[in-house]
Amino acid sequence: MLVALMVLKIPKEYLSTFNRQLQTQLYNELMQDYSFPRAVCRSLSELFISYIDLYFSSQRKEGQIIFHGVSKDVPPGVPVNEMNLVSVIITIYDPEDCKVKNQRELLDKRIMRISNEAHTQGALLTQADIAILLGESTKTISRHIEALEENGELVPTRGKWKDIGPGVSHKKRILELYLKGYEYTEIERKTQHSGEAIMRYVKDFARILVLTEEGFEDEELRIITGLSEKTIQEYKELIETYSTEEYQERLDQLHSIFGKKEISRMNTETGPKNSSGRWRR
């Protein structure tokens, strides 16, 4: 273990901390209690650890804890005492943490790690969860998450994934990547979302795009699509931002989903809007 840690080029002052492993404890007890030769102690401790890994691989490793997060299937508005919880393994510290340049980078790394670990295991951490786990204030965590997202990272927190509270939703960020020309596999890798979920967001956005160009009002869009007012507003902001020639290829692809490649020409042919805001047929 010590050799492995040295290979990772961990600074010497941290070696003692990361060398406090179960294997080290077993080695020392075999030495002290049974007076076995060092080679035997080393072999036996390695053997014990190999069997533990083989039969209990789902158990925690050094630096990990068990945390009860809210299932990512729980919708907004559910009371805390009725939420379905998921027991997840969270890595609080890792030898790789010692490679970071400064405290800000270290906190960013840990925020990304534990939020993605929870998401992969079926839970979504709140910013308060992350603050408690990392010993920081919620304001600090919120500030770091905002900075990470400005740099193109997607941090899977419950607020972002379920569109709870203010701030840009994960849907909007996923669609921005799509509009900028990223392929589905790239978006999956960057956002930790399935291809099916991404396709669903793209189809919803295409519906808003087409219906908006046909003159439907916000209330009509909400009724027709079943999307929240916040989501509709975010999608309309995207339409306004990306309705330029630079992104025309993607917009054409979105129009084609509903067979609306020539929306502007169709609107011209069908005439002016009626009193409800829709185009007359």
mmCIF file of C-alpha atoms in Angstrom:
data_model
loop_
_atom_site.group_PDB
_atom_site.id
_atom_site.type_symbol
_atom_site.label_atom_id
_atom_site.label_comp_id
_atom_site.label_asym_id
_atom_site.label_seq_id
_atom_site.Cartn_x
_atom_site.Cartn_y
_atom_site.Cartn_z
ATOM 1 C CA MET A 1 0.000 0.000 0.000
ATOM 2 C CA LEU A 2 2.806 2.387 0.897
ATOM 3 C CA VAL A 3 4.470 1.704 -2.447
ATOM 4 C CA ALA A 4 1.183 2.321 -4.268
ATOM 5 C CA LEU A 5 0.758 5.642 -2.500
ATOM 6 C CA MET A 6 4.280 6.668 -3.403
ATOM 7 C CA VAL A 7 3.566 5.831 -7.041
ATOM 8 C CA LEU A 8 0.687 8.325 -6.870
ATOM 9 C CA LYS A 9 3.313 10.949 -5.898
ATOM 10 C CA ILE A 10 1.533 11.969 -2.718
ATOM 11 C CA PRO A 11 3.507 14.539 -0.686
ATOM 12 C CA LYS A 12 5.415 12.945 2.194
ATOM 13 C CA GLU A 13 3.434 14.781 4.871
ATOM 14 C CA TYR A 14 0.279 12.938 3.751
ATOM 15 C CA LEU A 15 1.742 9.447 3.489
ATOM 16 C CA SER A 16 1.185 8.688 7.170
ATOM 17 C CA THR A 17 -2.522 9.538 6.920
ATOM 18 C CA PHE A 18 -3.173 7.433 3.828
ATOM 19 C CA ASN A 19 -1.059 4.569 5.131
ATOM 20 C CA ARG A 20 -3.466 4.041 8.043
ATOM 21 C CA GLN A 21 -5.243 1.212 6.273
ATOM 22 C CA LEU A 22 -6.897 -1.962 7.510
ATOM 23 C CA GLN A 23 -4.029 -3.894 5.953
ATOM 24 C CA THR A 24 -1.537 -1.942 8.075
ATOM 25 C CA GLN A 25 -3.558 -2.692 11.217
ATOM 26 C CA LEU A 26 -3.649 -6.418 10.413
ATOM 27 C CA TYR A 27 0.087 -6.432 9.722
ATOM 28 C CA ASN A 28 0.912 -4.755 13.040
ATOM 29 C CA GLU A 29 -1.367 -7.025 15.101
ATOM 30 C CA LEU A 30 0.141 -10.143 13.523
ATOM 31 C CA MET A 31 3.582 -8.807 14.363
ATOM 32 C CA GLN A 32 2.782 -7.789 17.932
ATOM 33 C CA ASP A 33 0.381 -10.541 19.024
ATOM 34 C CA TYR A 34 1.839 -13.528 17.188
ATOM 35 C CA SER A 35 5.449 -12.512 16.572
ATOM 36 C CA PHE A 36 5.335 -13.780 13.003
ATOM 37 C CA PRO A 37 8.206 -12.841 10.707
ATOM 38 C CA ARG A 38 7.590 -9.686 8.721
ATOM 39 C CA ALA A 39 7.320 -11.552 5.433
ATOM 40 C CA VAL A 40 4.639 -13.830 6.910
ATOM 41 C CA CYS A 41 2.764 -10.853 8.398
ATOM 42 C CA ARG A 42 2.845 -9.087 5.048
ATOM 43 C CA SER A 43 1.652 -12.166 3.161
ATOM 44 C CA LEU A 44 -1.152 -12.913 5.619
ATOM 45 C CA SER A 45 -2.382 -9.315 5.747
ATOM 46 C CA GLU A 46 -2.444 -9.194 1.923
ATOM 47 C CA LEU A 47 -4.269 -12.536 1.856
ATOM 48 C CA PHE A 48 -6.896 -11.331 4.364
ATOM 49 C CA ILE A 49 -7.489 -8.146 2.393
ATOM 50 C CA SER A 50 -7.821 -10.089 -0.869
ATOM 51 C CA TYR A 51 -10.529 -12.281 0.677
ATOM 52 C CA ILE A 52 -12.323 -9.252 2.122
ATOM 53 C CA ASP A 53 -12.294 -7.617 -1.315
ATOM 54 C CA LEU A 54 -13.490 -10.857 -2.923
ATOM 55 C CA TYR A 55 -16.420 -11.534 -0.605
ATOM 56 C CA PHE A 56 -17.302 -8.050 0.645
ATOM 57 C CA SER A 57 -16.431 -5.847 -2.341
ATOM 58 C CA SER A 58 -19.587 -3.785 -1.806
ATOM 59 C CA GLN A 59 -18.366 -2.651 1.600
ATOM 60 C CA ARG A 60 -16.746 0.688 2.257
ATOM 61 C CA LYS A 61 -13.107 1.347 1.531
ATOM 62 C CA GLU A 62 -10.784 3.709 3.360
ATOM 63 C CA GLY A 63 -12.039 7.296 3.199
ATOM 64 C CA GLN A 64 -15.628 6.271 2.446
ATOM 65 C CA ILE A 65 -18.828 6.605 4.450
ATOM 66 C CA ILE A 66 -22.429 5.451 4.090
ATOM 67 C CA PHE A 67 -24.877 8.302 3.496
ATOM 68 C CA HIS A 68 -28.648 8.221 3.057
ATOM 69 C CA GLY A 69 -29.532 10.374 0.076
ATOM 70 C CA VAL A 70 -32.912 11.100 -1.501
ATOM 71 C CA SER A 71 -33.706 8.765 -4.394
ATOM 72 C CA LYS A 72 -33.428 10.507 -7.756
ATOM 73 C CA ASP A 73 -36.930 9.186 -8.518
ATOM 74 C CA VAL A 74 -38.520 11.318 -5.771
ATOM 75 C CA PRO A 75 -40.336 14.296 -7.359
ATOM 76 C CA PRO A 76 -40.336 17.839 -5.914
ATOM 77 C CA GLY A 77 -42.765 18.639 -3.118
ATOM 78 C CA VAL A 78 -42.631 15.294 -1.293
ATOM 79 C CA PRO A 79 -42.386 15.715 2.524
ATOM 80 C CA VAL A 80 -39.062 14.655 4.018
ATOM 81 C CA ASN A 81 -40.644 11.898 6.117
ATOM 82 C CA GLU A 82 -42.177 10.381 2.959
ATOM 83 C CA MET A 83 -39.074 10.499 0.736
ATOM 84 C CA ASN A 84 -37.593 7.254 -0.515
ATOM 85 C CA LEU A 85 -33.956 7.158 0.613
ATOM 86 C CA VAL A 86 -30.994 5.354 -0.927
ATOM 87 C CA SER A 87 -27.917 4.241 1.017
ATOM 88 C CA VAL A 88 -24.903 5.353 -0.985
ATOM 89 C CA ILE A 89 -21.150 5.054 -0.501
ATOM 90 C CA ILE A 90 -19.469 8.459 -0.527
ATOM 91 C CA THR A 91 -15.712 8.995 -0.815
ATOM 92 C CA ILE A 92 -14.880 11.818 1.573
ATOM 93 C CA TYR A 93 -11.144 11.700 0.918
ATOM 94 C CA ASP A 94 -8.970 9.963 -1.633
ATOM 95 C CA PRO A 95 -5.213 9.813 -2.294
ATOM 96 C CA GLU A 96 -5.849 11.658 -5.576
ATOM 97 C CA ASP A 97 -6.958 14.675 -3.522
ATOM 98 C CA CYS A 98 -3.341 15.363 -2.650
ATOM 99 C CA LYS A 99 -2.525 16.206 -6.263
ATOM 100 C CA VAL A 100 -4.632 19.361 -6.371
ATOM 101 C CA LYS A 101 -2.984 22.776 -6.507
ATOM 102 C CA ASN A 102 -5.040 24.688 -3.965
ATOM 103 C CA GLN A 103 -7.973 24.547 -1.555
ATOM 104 C CA ARG A 104 -10.497 25.804 -4.113
ATOM 105 C CA GLU A 105 -9.565 23.087 -6.591
ATOM 106 C CA LEU A 106 -9.741 20.488 -3.817
ATOM 107 C CA LEU A 107 -13.276 21.510 -2.847
ATOM 108 C CA ASP A 108 -14.368 21.540 -6.507
ATOM 109 C CA LYS A 109 -12.955 18.043 -6.950
ATOM 110 C CA ARG A 110 -14.757 16.714 -3.883
ATOM 111 C CA ILE A 111 -18.071 18.350 -4.809
ATOM 112 C CA MET A 112 -17.949 16.747 -8.247
ATOM 113 C CA ARG A 113 -16.895 13.383 -6.860
ATOM 114 C CA ILE A 114 -19.486 12.911 -4.121
ATOM 115 C CA SER A 115 -22.395 14.335 -6.146
ATOM 116 C CA ASN A 116 -21.600 12.011 -9.052
ATOM 117 C CA GLU A 117 -21.046 9.015 -6.745
ATOM 118 C CA ALA A 118 -24.501 9.539 -5.231
ATOM 119 C CA HIS A 119 -26.097 10.051 -8.651
ATOM 120 C CA THR A 120 -24.510 6.873 -10.033
ATOM 121 C CA GLN A 121 -25.929 4.915 -7.066
ATOM 122 C CA GLY A 122 -29.450 6.286 -7.545
ATOM 123 C CA ALA A 123 -29.552 9.306 -5.220
ATOM 124 C CA LEU A 124 -29.318 13.082 -5.544
ATOM 125 C CA LEU A 125 -27.534 15.115 -2.887
ATOM 126 C CA THR A 126 -28.782 18.563 -1.928
ATOM 127 C CA GLN A 127 -26.376 21.462 -1.517
ATOM 128 C CA ALA A 128 -27.006 21.152 2.230
ATOM 129 C CA ASP A 129 -25.999 17.456 2.090
ATOM 130 C CA ILE A 130 -22.756 18.364 0.328
ATOM 131 C CA ALA A 131 -22.051 21.162 2.814
ATOM 132 C CA ILE A 132 -22.446 18.800 5.779
ATOM 133 C CA LEU A 133 -20.368 16.042 4.193
ATOM 134 C CA LEU A 134 -17.500 18.390 3.291
ATOM 135 C CA GLY A 135 -17.655 20.623 6.375
ATOM 136 C CA GLU A 136 -18.476 23.805 4.461
ATOM 137 C CA SER A 137 -21.318 26.327 4.507
ATOM 138 C CA THR A 138 -24.142 26.035 1.997
ATOM 139 C CA LYS A 139 -23.165 29.471 0.631
ATOM 140 C CA THR A 140 -19.658 28.214 -0.111
ATOM 141 C CA ILE A 141 -20.977 25.061 -1.788
ATOM 142 C CA SER A 142 -23.469 27.078 -3.842
ATOM 143 C CA ARG A 143 -20.733 29.464 -4.974
ATOM 144 C CA HIS A 144 -18.444 26.621 -6.043
ATOM 145 C CA ILE A 145 -21.233 24.806 -7.897
ATOM 146 C CA GLU A 146 -22.134 27.995 -9.754
ATOM 147 C CA ALA A 147 -18.494 28.464 -10.797
ATOM 148 C CA LEU A 148 -18.217 24.829 -11.912
ATOM 149 C CA GLU A 149 -21.334 25.149 -14.050
ATOM 150 C CA GLU A 150 -20.061 28.363 -15.609
ATOM 151 C CA ASN A 151 -17.058 26.312 -16.736
ATOM 152 C CA GLY A 152 -19.332 23.750 -18.398
ATOM 153 C CA GLU A 153 -19.527 21.177 -15.604
ATOM 154 C CA LEU A 154 -22.856 19.696 -14.547
ATOM 155 C CA VAL A 155 -23.160 18.999 -10.829
ATOM 156 C CA PRO A 156 -26.022 16.533 -10.194
ATOM 157 C CA THR A 157 -27.760 18.016 -7.144
ATOM 158 C CA ARG A 158 -31.400 17.508 -6.278
ATOM 159 C CA GLY A 159 -32.222 21.188 -6.814
ATOM 160 C CA LYS A 160 -30.753 21.213 -10.330
ATOM 161 C CA TRP A 161 -32.071 17.831 -11.441
ATOM 162 C CA LYS A 162 -35.596 18.453 -10.154
ATOM 163 C CA ASP A 163 -35.722 22.182 -11.040
ATOM 164 C CA ILE A 164 -36.238 23.141 -7.395
ATOM 165 C CA GLY A 165 -35.566 26.776 -6.551
ATOM 166 C CA PRO A 166 -33.752 29.414 -8.624
ATOM 167 C CA GLY A 167 -30.835 28.826 -10.933
ATOM 168 C CA VAL A 168 -30.350 27.266 -14.336
ATOM 169 C CA SER A 169 -31.764 23.744 -14.676
ATOM 170 C CA HIS A 170 -29.791 20.762 -15.916
ATOM 171 C CA LYS A 171 -32.186 20.543 -18.873
ATOM 172 C CA LYS A 172 -31.136 23.943 -20.142
ATOM 173 C CA ARG A 173 -27.441 23.096 -19.858
ATOM 174 C CA ILE A 174 -27.938 19.798 -21.684
ATOM 175 C CA LEU A 175 -29.792 21.552 -24.505
ATOM 176 C CA GLU A 176 -27.061 24.186 -24.751
ATOM 177 C CA LEU A 177 -24.563 21.405 -25.396
ATOM 178 C CA TYR A 178 -26.884 19.933 -28.024
ATOM 179 C CA LEU A 179 -27.368 23.278 -29.772
ATOM 180 C CA LYS A 180 -23.613 23.836 -29.787
ATOM 181 C CA GLY A 181 -23.194 20.662 -31.830
ATOM 182 C CA TYR A 182 -22.219 18.048 -29.260
ATOM 183 C CA GLU A 183 -23.246 14.476 -30.075
ATOM 184 C CA TYR A 184 -25.425 12.423 -27.750
ATOM 185 C CA THR A 185 -22.536 10.274 -26.543
ATOM 186 C CA GLU A 186 -20.528 13.389 -25.655
ATOM 187 C CA ILE A 187 -23.477 14.910 -23.798
ATOM 188 C CA GLU A 188 -23.998 11.639 -21.910
ATOM 189 C CA ARG A 189 -20.381 11.663 -20.793
ATOM 190 C CA LYS A 190 -20.420 15.314 -19.761
ATOM 191 C CA THR A 191 -23.760 15.290 -17.945
ATOM 192 C CA GLN A 192 -24.072 11.744 -16.556
ATOM 193 C CA HIS A 193 -27.509 11.512 -18.204
ATOM 194 C CA SER A 194 -28.796 8.622 -20.260
ATOM 195 C CA GLY A 195 -29.286 8.955 -23.995
ATOM 196 C CA GLU A 196 -33.029 8.395 -23.465
ATOM 197 C CA ALA A 197 -33.294 11.317 -21.044
ATOM 198 C CA ILE A 198 -31.328 13.617 -23.361
ATOM 199 C CA MET A 199 -33.522 12.662 -26.316
ATOM 200 C CA ARG A 200 -36.630 13.418 -24.233
ATOM 201 C CA TYR A 201 -35.340 16.916 -23.414
ATOM 202 C CA VAL A 202 -34.480 17.522 -27.076
ATOM 203 C CA LYS A 203 -37.977 16.474 -28.189
ATOM 204 C CA ASP A 204 -39.612 18.695 -25.553
ATOM 205 C CA PHE A 205 -37.455 21.608 -26.675
ATOM 206 C CA ALA A 206 -38.331 20.943 -30.334
ATOM 207 C CA ARG A 207 -42.023 21.107 -29.440
ATOM 208 C CA ILE A 208 -41.564 24.462 -27.708
ATOM 209 C CA LEU A 209 -39.523 25.728 -30.671
ATOM 210 C CA VAL A 210 -42.176 24.772 -33.225
ATOM 211 C CA LEU A 211 -45.153 25.911 -31.159
ATOM 212 C CA THR A 212 -43.487 29.225 -30.288
ATOM 213 C CA GLU A 213 -42.797 29.901 -33.949
ATOM 214 C CA GLU A 214 -46.449 29.138 -34.659
ATOM 215 C CA GLY A 215 -47.481 31.838 -32.198
ATOM 216 C CA PHE A 216 -48.710 29.899 -29.169
ATOM 217 C CA GLU A 217 -48.726 31.807 -25.875
ATOM 218 C CA ASP A 218 -46.974 30.652 -22.693
ATOM 219 C CA GLU A 219 -50.156 29.376 -21.019
ATOM 220 C CA GLU A 220 -51.034 27.381 -24.150
ATOM 221 C CA LEU A 221 -47.499 25.960 -24.248
ATOM 222 C CA ARG A 222 -47.812 24.851 -20.630
ATOM 223 C CA ILE A 223 -51.139 23.102 -21.250
ATOM 224 C CA ILE A 224 -50.059 21.439 -24.503
ATOM 225 C CA THR A 225 -46.618 20.245 -23.388
ATOM 226 C CA GLY A 226 -47.165 19.701 -19.660
ATOM 227 C CA LEU A 227 -43.874 21.500 -18.946
ATOM 228 C CA SER A 228 -43.422 23.921 -16.041
ATOM 229 C CA GLU A 229 -43.442 27.691 -16.544
ATOM 230 C CA LYS A 230 -39.785 27.821 -15.529
ATOM 231 C CA THR A 231 -38.792 25.201 -18.102
ATOM 232 C CA ILE A 232 -40.772 26.942 -20.848
ATOM 233 C CA GLN A 233 -39.089 30.261 -20.062
ATOM 234 C CA GLU A 234 -35.654 28.634 -20.120
ATOM 235 C CA TYR A 235 -36.407 27.012 -23.472
ATOM 236 C CA LYS A 236 -37.628 30.304 -24.911
ATOM 237 C CA GLU A 237 -34.423 31.981 -23.728
ATOM 238 C CA LEU A 238 -32.461 29.291 -25.570
ATOM 239 C CA ILE A 239 -34.517 29.869 -28.715
ATOM 240 C CA GLU A 240 -33.764 33.586 -28.571
ATOM 241 C CA THR A 241 -30.046 33.026 -27.953
ATOM 242 C CA TYR A 242 -29.440 30.295 -30.520
ATOM 243 C CA SER A 243 -31.739 31.394 -33.355
ATOM 244 C CA THR A 244 -28.808 32.503 -35.482
ATOM 245 C CA GLU A 245 -27.231 31.217 -38.651
ATOM 246 C CA GLU A 246 -24.373 29.688 -36.666
ATOM 247 C CA TYR A 247 -26.746 27.163 -35.110
ATOM 248 C CA GLN A 248 -29.091 26.735 -38.076
ATOM 249 C CA GLU A 249 -28.117 23.114 -38.692
ATOM 250 C CA ARG A 250 -29.197 22.101 -35.206
ATOM 251 C CA LEU A 251 -32.380 24.144 -35.471
ATOM 252 C CA ASP A 252 -33.233 22.393 -38.744
ATOM 253 C CA GLN A 253 -32.729 19.043 -37.022
ATOM 254 C CA LEU A 254 -35.116 20.117 -34.269
ATOM 255 C CA HIS A 255 -37.706 21.260 -36.825
ATOM 256 C CA SER A 256 -37.434 17.940 -38.630
ATOM 257 C CA ILE A 257 -38.475 16.032 -35.502
ATOM 258 C CA PHE A 258 -42.027 17.247 -36.129
ATOM 259 C CA GLY A 259 -41.705 17.741 -39.878
ATOM 260 C CA LYS A 260 -41.351 21.506 -39.539
ATOM 261 C CA LYS A 261 -38.188 22.242 -41.482
ATOM 262 C CA GLU A 262 -39.575 25.421 -43.069
ATOM 263 C CA ILE A 263 -41.476 27.003 -40.207
ATOM 264 C CA SER A 264 -40.982 30.607 -41.312
ATOM 265 C CA ARG A 265 -42.181 29.869 -44.853
ATOM 266 C CA MET A 266 -45.153 27.889 -43.581
ATOM 267 C CA ASN A 267 -46.185 30.750 -41.293
ATOM 268 C CA THR A 268 -46.047 33.169 -44.212
ATOM 269 C CA GLU A 269 -48.248 30.886 -46.305
ATOM 270 C CA THR A 270 -50.827 30.274 -43.588
ATOM 271 C CA GLY A 271 -51.450 33.968 -42.941
ATOM 272 C CA PRO A 272 -51.655 36.175 -39.826
ATOM 273 C CA LYS A 273 -52.406 35.095 -36.269
ATOM 274 C CA ASN A 274 -55.937 35.001 -34.974
ATOM 275 C CA SER A 275 -57.048 36.514 -31.666
ATOM 276 C CA SER A 276 -55.814 33.532 -29.672
ATOM 277 C CA GLY A 277 -52.267 34.077 -30.911
ATOM 278 C CA ARG A 278 -52.228 31.054 -33.213
ATOM 279 C CA TRP A 279 -51.766 31.139 -36.967
ATOM 280 C CA ARG A 280 -54.926 30.812 -39.037
ATOM 281 C CA ARG A 281 -55.188 27.678 -41.193
#
